[in-house]
Coordinates of C-alpha atoms in Angstrom, one line a residue:
M22 CA 0.1 -0.1 -0.1
T23 CA 1.3 3.5 -0.9
S24 CA 1.2 6.2 1.8
R25 CA 0.2 8.8 -0.7
K26 CA -0.8 9.5 -4.3
P27 CA 2.4 10.2 -6.4
D28 CA 0.9 13.8 -7.2
E29 CA 0.2 14.3 -3.5
Q30 CA 3.7 13.3 -2.6
L31 CA 5.1 15.9 -5.0
A32 CA 3.0 18.8 -4.1
R33 CA 3.7 18.2 -0.3
N34 CA 7.5 17.3 -0.6
S35 CA 9.4 20.5 -0.5
R36 CA 12.4 18.8 -2.2
L37 CA 10.5 18.5 -5.4
R38 CA 9.5 21.9 -5.6
L39 CA 10.9 23.7 -8.8
V40 CA 13.4 26.4 -7.9
R41 CA 12.9 30.0 -8.7
P42 CA 12.9 29.9 -12.6
R43 CA 15.6 31.6 -14.5
S44 CA 15.2 33.7 -17.5
L45 CA 13.5 31.1 -20.1
A46 CA 15.4 32.7 -23.0
T47 CA 18.6 32.3 -21.2
T48 CA 17.7 28.8 -20.1
A49 CA 16.8 28.0 -24.1
R50 CA 20.1 29.2 -25.2
R51 CA 22.0 27.2 -22.7
A52 CA 19.9 24.2 -23.3
V53 CA 21.1 24.4 -27.1
A54 CA 24.6 25.6 -26.5
D55 CA 25.7 23.8 -23.2
R56 CA 27.5 20.8 -24.9
R57 CA 30.2 19.1 -23.0
T58 CA 33.4 18.8 -24.9
R59 CA 35.2 16.1 -22.9
P60 CA 36.4 13.2 -24.8
A61 CA 34.0 10.3 -25.0
P62 CA 35.1 7.1 -23.4
R63 CA 35.6 4.1 -25.1
P64 CA 32.8 1.5 -25.4
P65 CA 33.3 -1.9 -23.8
E66 CA 35.4 -4.3 -25.6
G67 CA 33.5 -6.4 -28.3
T68 CA 30.8 -3.3 -28.8
P69 CA 30.1 -3.6 -32.6
P70 CA 31.0 -0.4 -34.6
R71 CA 28.7 2.4 -34.8
A72 CA 27.5 1.5 -38.2
E73 CA 26.7 -1.8 -37.3
L74 CA 24.8 -0.7 -34.2
A75 CA 22.7 1.6 -36.3
R76 CA 22.0 -1.1 -38.9
Q77 CA 20.4 -3.2 -36.1
A78 CA 18.6 -0.1 -34.7
R79 CA 17.2 0.4 -38.2
Q80 CA 16.2 -3.3 -38.2
V81 CA 14.3 -3.2 -35.2
L82 CA 12.4 -0.3 -36.3
A83 CA 11.8 -1.2 -40.0
D84 CA 8.2 -1.6 -40.0
A85 CA 7.7 1.4 -37.9
V86 CA 9.7 3.5 -40.8
R87 CA 7.5 1.9 -43.4
V88 CA 4.4 2.8 -41.6
A89 CA 5.6 6.4 -40.8
R90 CA 6.7 7.2 -44.1
W91 CA 3.3 5.9 -45.5
A92 CA 1.5 8.1 -43.1
A93 CA 3.6 11.1 -43.8
V94 CA 2.9 10.9 -47.6
D95 CA -0.8 10.0 -46.7
R96 CA -0.9 12.7 -44.0
S97 CA -3.2 10.6 -42.0
T98 CA -2.8 9.2 -38.6
V99 CA -2.8 5.4 -38.4
T100 CA -5.0 5.0 -35.3
G101 CA -8.1 3.1 -34.6
P102 CA -9.6 0.2 -36.7
G103 CA -10.4 2.8 -39.2
T104 CA -9.9 3.3 -43.1
A105 CA -6.2 4.7 -42.8
R106 CA -5.0 1.6 -40.9
E107 CA -6.6 -0.6 -43.6
R108 CA -5.2 1.4 -46.4
A109 CA -1.8 1.1 -44.7
A110 CA -1.9 -2.6 -44.2
A111 CA -2.8 -3.2 -47.8
A112 CA -0.2 -0.9 -49.0
L113 CA 2.6 -2.4 -46.9
G114 CA 1.6 -5.9 -47.0
L115 CA 1.1 -6.1 -43.1
T116 CA -1.6 -6.9 -40.9
P117 CA -3.8 -4.3 -39.2
Q118 CA -2.4 -5.4 -35.9
Q119 CA 1.2 -5.1 -37.1
V120 CA 0.4 -1.5 -38.7
H121 CA -0.9 -0.7 -35.0
T122 CA 2.2 -1.9 -33.4
A123 CA 4.5 -0.4 -35.9
W124 CA 2.6 3.1 -35.8
D125 CA 2.9 3.1 -32.0
R126 CA 6.6 2.6 -32.3
A127 CA 6.9 5.2 -34.8
R128 CA 5.3 7.8 -32.4
L129 CA 7.5 6.7 -29.5
A130 CA 10.9 6.6 -31.4
G131 CA 10.1 10.5 -33.0
L132 CA 9.8 9.2 -36.3
V133 CA 6.5 11.4 -37.0
E134 CA 4.8 14.4 -35.4
I135 CA 1.2 14.8 -35.3
H136 CA -0.3 18.4 -35.4
G137 CA -4.1 17.8 -35.1
D138 CA -5.0 15.2 -37.6
T139 CA -2.2 15.8 -39.9
V140 CA 1.0 13.7 -39.6
R141 CA 4.3 15.2 -40.3
P142 CA 7.8 13.3 -40.8
G143 CA 10.0 13.9 -38.0
W144 CA 13.6 14.8 -38.4
R145 CA 14.6 11.4 -37.5
L146 CA 12.7 9.7 -40.3
R147 CA 13.9 12.3 -43.0
A148 CA 17.6 11.4 -41.8
W149 CA 16.9 7.9 -41.1
D150 CA 18.9 6.3 -44.1
R151 CA 22.0 8.7 -43.9
D152 CA 22.5 9.5 -40.4
D153 CA 23.6 6.9 -37.8
S154 CA 22.7 9.1 -34.9
A155 CA 19.1 9.5 -35.8
A156 CA 18.8 5.8 -36.1
L157 CA 20.3 5.0 -32.7
R158 CA 18.6 8.0 -30.9
G159 CA 15.4 6.8 -32.4
W160 CA 15.8 3.4 -31.0
V161 CA 17.2 4.5 -27.5
A162 CA 13.8 6.8 -27.3
L163 CA 11.8 3.4 -28.1
L164 CA 13.8 1.7 -25.5
D165 CA 13.0 4.7 -22.7
A166 CA 9.4 4.1 -23.6
W167 CA 9.4 0.2 -23.5
S168 CA 6.6 0.1 -20.8
L169 CA 4.4 2.2 -23.4
A170 CA 5.2 0.1 -26.4
H171 CA 4.6 -3.2 -24.4
P172 CA 1.2 -2.7 -22.0
A173 CA 1.3 -4.3 -18.6
P174 CA -0.5 -7.5 -18.2
P175 CA -4.3 -7.3 -17.5
G176 CA -5.2 -6.9 -13.7
A177 CA -1.7 -5.8 -12.8
E178 CA -1.7 -3.5 -9.8
P179 CA -0.7 0.1 -11.4
A180 CA 1.6 0.7 -8.3
A181 CA 3.5 -2.5 -8.7
V182 CA 3.9 -1.9 -12.4
A183 CA 5.2 1.4 -11.7
E184 CA 7.8 0.1 -9.4
V185 CA 8.8 -2.6 -11.9
V186 CA 9.4 0.1 -14.4
E187 CA 11.5 2.5 -11.9
A188 CA 13.6 -1.0 -11.1
V189 CA 14.3 -1.9 -14.7
P190 CA 17.4 0.3 -15.0
Q191 CA 19.1 -1.6 -12.2
V192 CA 18.1 -5.0 -14.0
L193 CA 19.5 -3.7 -17.3
S194 CA 22.8 -2.5 -15.5
L195 CA 23.3 -5.9 -13.7
L196 CA 22.9 -7.5 -17.5
Q197 CA 25.5 -5.0 -18.9
L198 CA 28.0 -5.4 -16.2
S199 CA 27.5 -9.3 -16.1
A200 CA 28.7 -9.2 -19.9
G201 CA 26.7 -12.3 -20.5
P202 CA 23.7 -14.3 -19.8
V203 CA 22.2 -13.9 -16.2
L204 CA 19.7 -16.5 -14.8
L205 CA 16.2 -15.1 -14.3
P206 CA 16.1 -16.0 -10.2
A207 CA 19.1 -13.7 -10.0
L208 CA 17.2 -10.7 -11.9
L209 CA 14.4 -11.6 -9.6
D210 CA 16.2 -11.3 -6.5
L211 CA 17.5 -7.8 -7.8
L212 CA 14.0 -6.9 -8.7
R213 CA 12.7 -7.7 -5.2
Q214 CA 15.6 -5.8 -3.5
R215 CA 15.2 -2.6 -5.6
V216 CA 11.4 -2.6 -5.1
A217 CA 11.9 -2.9 -1.3
E218 CA 14.4 0.1 -1.5
L219 CA 11.8 2.1 -3.4
R220 CA 9.1 1.6 -0.8
E221 CA 11.5 2.1 1.8
Q222 CA 12.4 5.5 0.5
R223 CA 8.7 6.3 0.6
C224 CA 8.6 5.1 4.2
E225 CA 5.8 2.6 3.4
V226 CA 4.7 0.0 5.8
P227 CA 6.4 -3.3 5.0
Y228 CA 4.1 -6.6 4.6
P229 CA 4.6 -9.4 6.9
D230 CA 7.5 -11.9 5.8
A231 CA 6.3 -14.7 3.8
G232 CA 9.3 -16.7 3.3
P233 CA 12.9 -16.4 2.2
H234 CA 12.2 -14.8 -1.1
A235 CA 9.3 -12.6 -0.1
G236 CA 9.2 -9.3 -1.7
P237 CA 7.0 -6.2 -1.1
D238 CA 4.2 -7.9 -2.9
A239 CA 4.3 -11.3 -0.9
G240 CA 2.5 -11.9 1.9
Q241 CA -0.4 -9.3 1.8
A242 CA -3.4 -10.9 3.0
A243 CA -6.2 -11.2 0.4
P244 CA -9.8 -10.6 2.1
A245 CA -12.1 -13.2 2.0
P246 CA -15.7 -12.9 0.9
D247 CA -16.9 -12.5 4.2
G248 CA -14.5 -9.8 4.8
T249 CA -12.1 -11.7 7.1
A250 CA -8.3 -12.0 6.3
G251 CA -7.9 -14.7 3.8
A252 CA -4.7 -16.5 2.3
P253 CA -1.6 -14.5 1.3
A254 CA -1.9 -12.6 -2.0
P255 CA 0.0 -14.2 -4.8
D256 CA 3.3 -12.8 -5.6
A257 CA 3.1 -10.4 -8.6
L258 CA 6.8 -9.8 -8.9
P259 CA 7.7 -13.0 -11.0
G260 CA 5.1 -12.3 -13.5
L261 CA 6.0 -8.6 -13.9
L262 CA 9.6 -9.4 -14.3
D263 CA 8.5 -11.7 -17.0
W264 CA 6.4 -8.9 -18.5
A265 CA 9.5 -6.4 -18.4
L266 CA 11.8 -8.8 -20.1
E267 CA 9.6 -9.4 -22.8
G268 CA 8.9 -6.0 -23.2
L269 CA 12.7 -5.2 -23.3
A270 CA 13.3 -8.1 -25.8
S271 CA 10.3 -6.8 -28.1
V272 CA 12.3 -3.6 -28.6
G273 CA 15.3 -5.6 -29.5
A274 CA 17.3 -4.8 -25.9
L275 CA 17.8 -8.4 -24.9
T276 CA 17.2 -11.8 -25.6
L277 CA 15.6 -14.5 -23.7
G278 CA 16.2 -18.2 -23.5
D279 CA 16.9 -21.2 -21.2
G280 CA 15.8 -19.3 -18.3
Q281 CA 18.1 -16.7 -18.6
A282 CA 18.4 -13.1 -20.4
T283 CA 21.4 -11.7 -22.2
L284 CA 21.8 -8.2 -23.4
T285 CA 21.8 -7.7 -27.4
P286 CA 24.8 -5.7 -28.7
L287 CA 22.5 -2.9 -29.1
G288 CA 21.1 -3.2 -25.6
N289 CA 24.4 -3.4 -24.1
W290 CA 25.6 -0.3 -26.0
A291 CA 22.4 1.7 -24.8
V292 CA 23.1 0.7 -21.3
W293 CA 26.7 1.7 -21.5
V294 CA 25.7 5.0 -23.0
K295 CA 23.3 5.6 -20.1
L296 CA 25.8 4.7 -17.5
E297 CA 28.4 7.0 -19.0
Q298 CA 25.8 9.9 -19.7
I299 CA 27.6 10.6 -23.1
C300 CA 26.1 12.3 -26.1
V301 CA 25.6 10.9 -29.3
A302 CA 24.5 13.9 -31.3
A303 CA 24.8 14.3 -34.8
Q304 CA 28.3 15.1 -36.2
S305 CA 29.2 18.9 -37.1
P306 CA 30.2 19.7 -40.4
A307 CA 33.1 22.0 -41.2
G308 CA 33.2 25.1 -43.5
H309 CA 30.0 26.9 -43.0
I310 CA 29.7 30.0 -45.5
E311 CA 28.9 28.3 -48.7
Q312 CA 26.6 25.7 -46.9
S313 CA 22.7 25.6 -46.6
A314 CA 21.2 27.3 -43.5
E315 CA 20.4 23.9 -41.9
D316 CA 24.0 22.7 -42.4
M317 CA 25.3 25.9 -41.2
L318 CA 23.5 25.7 -38.0
R319 CA 24.4 22.3 -37.3
G320 CA 28.1 23.1 -37.6
C321 CA 27.5 25.8 -35.0
V322 CA 26.0 23.3 -32.4
R323 CA 29.1 22.9 -30.5
L324 CA 30.2 26.3 -30.6
T325 CA 29.8 28.8 -27.7
P326 CA 27.3 31.8 -28.3
G327 CA 30.4 34.3 -29.3
P328 CA 32.0 32.2 -32.1
A329 CA 28.5 30.9 -33.2
R330 CA 27.5 34.6 -33.9
A331 CA 30.8 35.2 -35.8
E332 CA 29.7 32.2 -37.9
Y333 CA 26.3 33.7 -38.5
R334 CA 27.7 37.0 -39.5
A335 CA 30.0 35.4 -42.0
W336 CA 27.2 33.1 -43.5
L337 CA 24.8 36.2 -43.7
A338 CA 27.7 38.4 -45.3
A339 CA 27.7 35.8 -48.2
R340 CA 24.0 36.2 -49.3
P341 CA 21.1 38.7 -49.6
A342 CA 19.3 39.4 -46.2
G343 CA 16.0 38.3 -47.5
K344 CA 17.1 34.9 -48.8
A345 CA 19.1 34.5 -45.7
V346 CA 16.0 35.2 -43.5
T347 CA 13.8 33.0 -45.7
E348 CA 16.4 30.2 -45.1
L349 CA 16.6 30.6 -41.4
L350 CA 12.9 30.6 -41.1
A351 CA 12.4 27.5 -43.2
V352 CA 14.9 25.6 -40.9
A353 CA 12.9 27.0 -37.9
R354 CA 9.8 25.3 -39.3
G355 CA 11.3 21.8 -39.2
D356 CA 11.1 19.4 -36.6
D357 CA 14.4 19.8 -35.0
A358 CA 13.9 22.0 -31.9
L359 CA 17.5 22.5 -31.6
L360 CA 17.8 24.0 -35.0
R361 CA 14.8 26.0 -34.4
G362 CA 16.3 27.8 -31.5
L363 CA 19.5 28.2 -33.2
A364 CA 17.7 29.7 -36.3
F365 CA 16.3 32.4 -34.0
E366 CA 19.8 33.3 -32.5
A367 CA 21.0 33.7 -36.1
L368 CA 17.9 36.1 -36.9
R369 CA 19.1 38.3 -33.8
V370 CA 22.5 38.9 -35.8
V371 CA 20.2 39.7 -38.9
G372 CA 18.4 42.5 -36.8
A373 CA 15.9 45.0 -38.5
A374 CA 16.1 43.2 -42.0
A375 CA 14.3 40.3 -40.5
E376 CA 11.4 42.1 -38.6
A377 CA 8.6 41.8 -41.1
D378 CA 9.3 38.0 -41.6
V379 CA 9.5 37.3 -38.0
R380 CA 6.0 39.0 -37.2
A381 CA 4.6 37.2 -39.9
A382 CA 6.0 33.9 -38.4
A383 CA 4.5 35.1 -35.0
G384 CA 1.1 33.7 -36.4
E385 CA 2.6 30.0 -36.6
P386 CA 2.0 28.3 -33.5
S387 CA 5.4 26.3 -33.6
L388 CA 7.4 29.8 -34.1
R389 CA 5.2 32.1 -32.3
P390 CA 7.1 31.8 -28.7
Y391 CA 10.5 32.2 -30.4
A392 CA 9.1 35.0 -32.7
L393 CA 7.5 37.0 -29.8
L394 CA 10.7 36.7 -27.8
W395 CA 12.9 37.8 -30.8
L396 CA 10.4 41.0 -31.4
A397 CA 10.5 41.9 -27.6
E398 CA 14.4 41.9 -27.6
H399 CA 14.5 43.7 -30.9
E400 CA 12.2 46.6 -29.6
G401 CA 14.7 46.9 -26.6
A402 CA 13.5 44.5 -23.7
D403 CA 15.9 43.1 -21.5
P404 CA 16.6 39.5 -22.5
D405 CA 15.7 38.5 -19.0
E406 CA 12.2 40.4 -19.2
A407 CA 11.4 39.5 -22.6
P408 CA 9.7 36.2 -21.5
D409 CA 7.1 38.2 -19.9
V410 CA 5.6 38.7 -23.4
L411 CA 4.5 35.1 -23.6
T412 CA 1.3 33.6 -22.4
R413 CA 1.5 30.8 -19.8
E414 CA 0.5 28.2 -22.6
E415 CA 3.3 29.8 -24.8
T416 CA 5.9 29.7 -22.2
T417 CA 4.9 26.0 -21.5
W418 CA 5.2 25.1 -25.1
L419 CA 8.5 26.8 -25.4
W420 CA 9.7 24.7 -22.3
V421 CA 8.7 21.6 -24.2
D422 CA 10.4 22.6 -27.3
T423 CA 13.5 23.3 -25.4
A424 CA 13.3 20.1 -23.7
A425 CA 12.9 18.3 -27.0
A426 CA 16.0 20.2 -28.1
V427 CA 17.8 18.6 -25.1
V428 CA 16.4 15.3 -25.5
D429 CA 17.8 15.0 -29.2
H430 CA 21.1 16.4 -28.8
G431 CA 22.0 16.8 -25.0
E432 CA 22.9 14.9 -21.9
S433 CA 20.5 13.6 -19.5
D434 CA 21.8 15.7 -16.5
L435 CA 21.2 19.0 -18.7
L436 CA 17.3 17.7 -19.2
V437 CA 17.0 17.3 -15.3
R438 CA 18.4 20.8 -14.9
H439 CA 15.8 22.2 -17.6
L440 CA 13.1 21.5 -14.9
E441 CA 14.5 24.7 -13.1
S442 CA 13.3 26.9 -16.2
A443 CA 9.7 25.9 -15.8
V444 CA 7.4 28.7 -14.5
Q445 CA 5.1 26.5 -12.7
G446 CA 5.4 26.3 -9.0
T447 CA 5.5 22.7 -8.6
V448 CA 6.2 19.4 -10.8
P449 CA 2.1 18.4 -10.7
A450 CA 1.4 22.0 -11.9
L451 CA 4.0 21.7 -14.6
L452 CA 3.0 18.0 -15.8
D453 CA -0.8 19.4 -16.0
E454 CA 0.1 22.4 -18.4
V455 CA 2.3 20.2 -20.3
R456 CA -0.5 17.5 -20.8
R457 CA -3.0 20.6 -22.0
V458 CA -0.4 22.4 -24.4
G459 CA -0.2 19.7 -26.8
H460 CA 3.1 19.8 -28.1
P461 CA 3.8 16.9 -30.7
R462 CA 7.0 16.0 -28.8
T463 CA 5.3 15.9 -25.3
V464 CA 5.6 11.9 -24.8
Q465 CA 9.1 11.7 -25.8
V466 CA 10.0 14.6 -23.4
L467 CA 8.5 13.3 -20.5
V468 CA 9.5 9.5 -21.2
A469 CA 13.3 11.0 -21.2
L470 CA 12.8 13.2 -18.3
A471 CA 11.4 10.0 -16.2
A472 CA 14.4 7.9 -17.3
A473 CA 16.9 10.7 -16.5
H474 CA 15.7 12.0 -13.1
P475 CA 17.2 10.6 -10.0
D476 CA 14.0 10.7 -7.9
P477 CA 11.8 7.9 -7.8
A478 CA 8.6 9.7 -7.0
L479 CA 9.1 12.7 -9.4
A480 CA 10.1 10.1 -12.3
K481 CA 7.0 8.0 -11.4
A482 CA 4.8 11.0 -11.8
V483 CA 6.5 12.0 -14.9
R484 CA 6.1 8.5 -16.4
R485 CA 2.3 8.4 -15.6
A486 CA 2.0 11.7 -17.3
A487 CA 3.8 10.3 -20.4
F488 CA 1.5 7.3 -20.5
Q489 CA -1.7 9.7 -20.1
V490 CA -0.7 11.7 -23.0
H491 CA 0.5 8.7 -25.0
T492 CA -3.0 6.9 -24.5
G493 CA -5.1 10.0 -24.7
G494 CA -6.1 10.0 -20.9
S495 CA -6.5 12.9 -18.6

């Protein structure tokens, strides 16, 4: 039994209250510019080359990519048993159920973005065949959302399911550190231990001991029909461990057989990456002046603001201002939130020549927060005060968009620190508004934040919010 609902715990626990927010504009810039330059450690011996890992990721998501490309051309969401799913199944040679599963994975992997009833290809889908980072990051996003892609067993207690999801990273760590097969009883013992620790952290009353392997779910007396205490409730953890391992196997993270589990090369690499907290962002091209706006901005990703502005000026000097503004706004309309933020940084260098186009862009929902901030600063507002021109909804939308940039191109600890820039006073208030704002990357952002945050109670609430958005719940 739990002492309080997660939202109550978050609201009442002062440790989980958000700190006084910094300037949103400053945070957004830091989020897209604050990238560590320390040398990346070498992966464990025997890890396949990056190109081979990307090939395996593409293989796992092959059907999802096919369905995503079909939906992007058809501009239809493949949901429900309606016409779109049947058309996709006929066109792709898949069953309707396979289309449904592939569509679910495409959404979780960030291959598509849904704007109302219209489907647009995500940046990962457009770069899928030529950029190994896009394929690997898409697969890692699916791995983080494995519990959404593989629904819990019918009748499972939601609290027990949430605890198992929280404990899975430790299970994966054991598999990675073992560098080989691990017997299921050993994984079950670890799961019991981790779930017990989670309950102890929440100061929950332990259940009576029901034997040498009794866990938090074992020994709870089930009421008899007459209301008196009945026999001990069955231990749910073995079944939930099976569910978790099957879910991880279904997304290609591990293999099962002979009473043991083994990480796949792809799963082993992904767990190592998470343990090392390294960034696997897209490569930065060299030589910017003659390149397109998109390539120029990608080349400036790792630069600090000063050198980046110098690159913007050099690029702008080589072409007419009107053409440059048009190119930069075209990049900002794309699906990569990192480039959207950088495009408006470059437009700040353009200055007055961009004002008319930026004012027009303020009518587009995805560009409006950026455009309003640009206009406020252009008209003389202090950068720290410029966010005051945004409505609460626009501020929250920008918070999610900036978080999407961190998810795609930053490190997990930066995503955790991004919480500080939220204007809401508590995490529950933030999650409520994030759910309502309707940003197309909401699920991916919340899943990544839940996977990265060290606080179990907060991570559970964020993960539950992601599930509600994913399933259309409230």
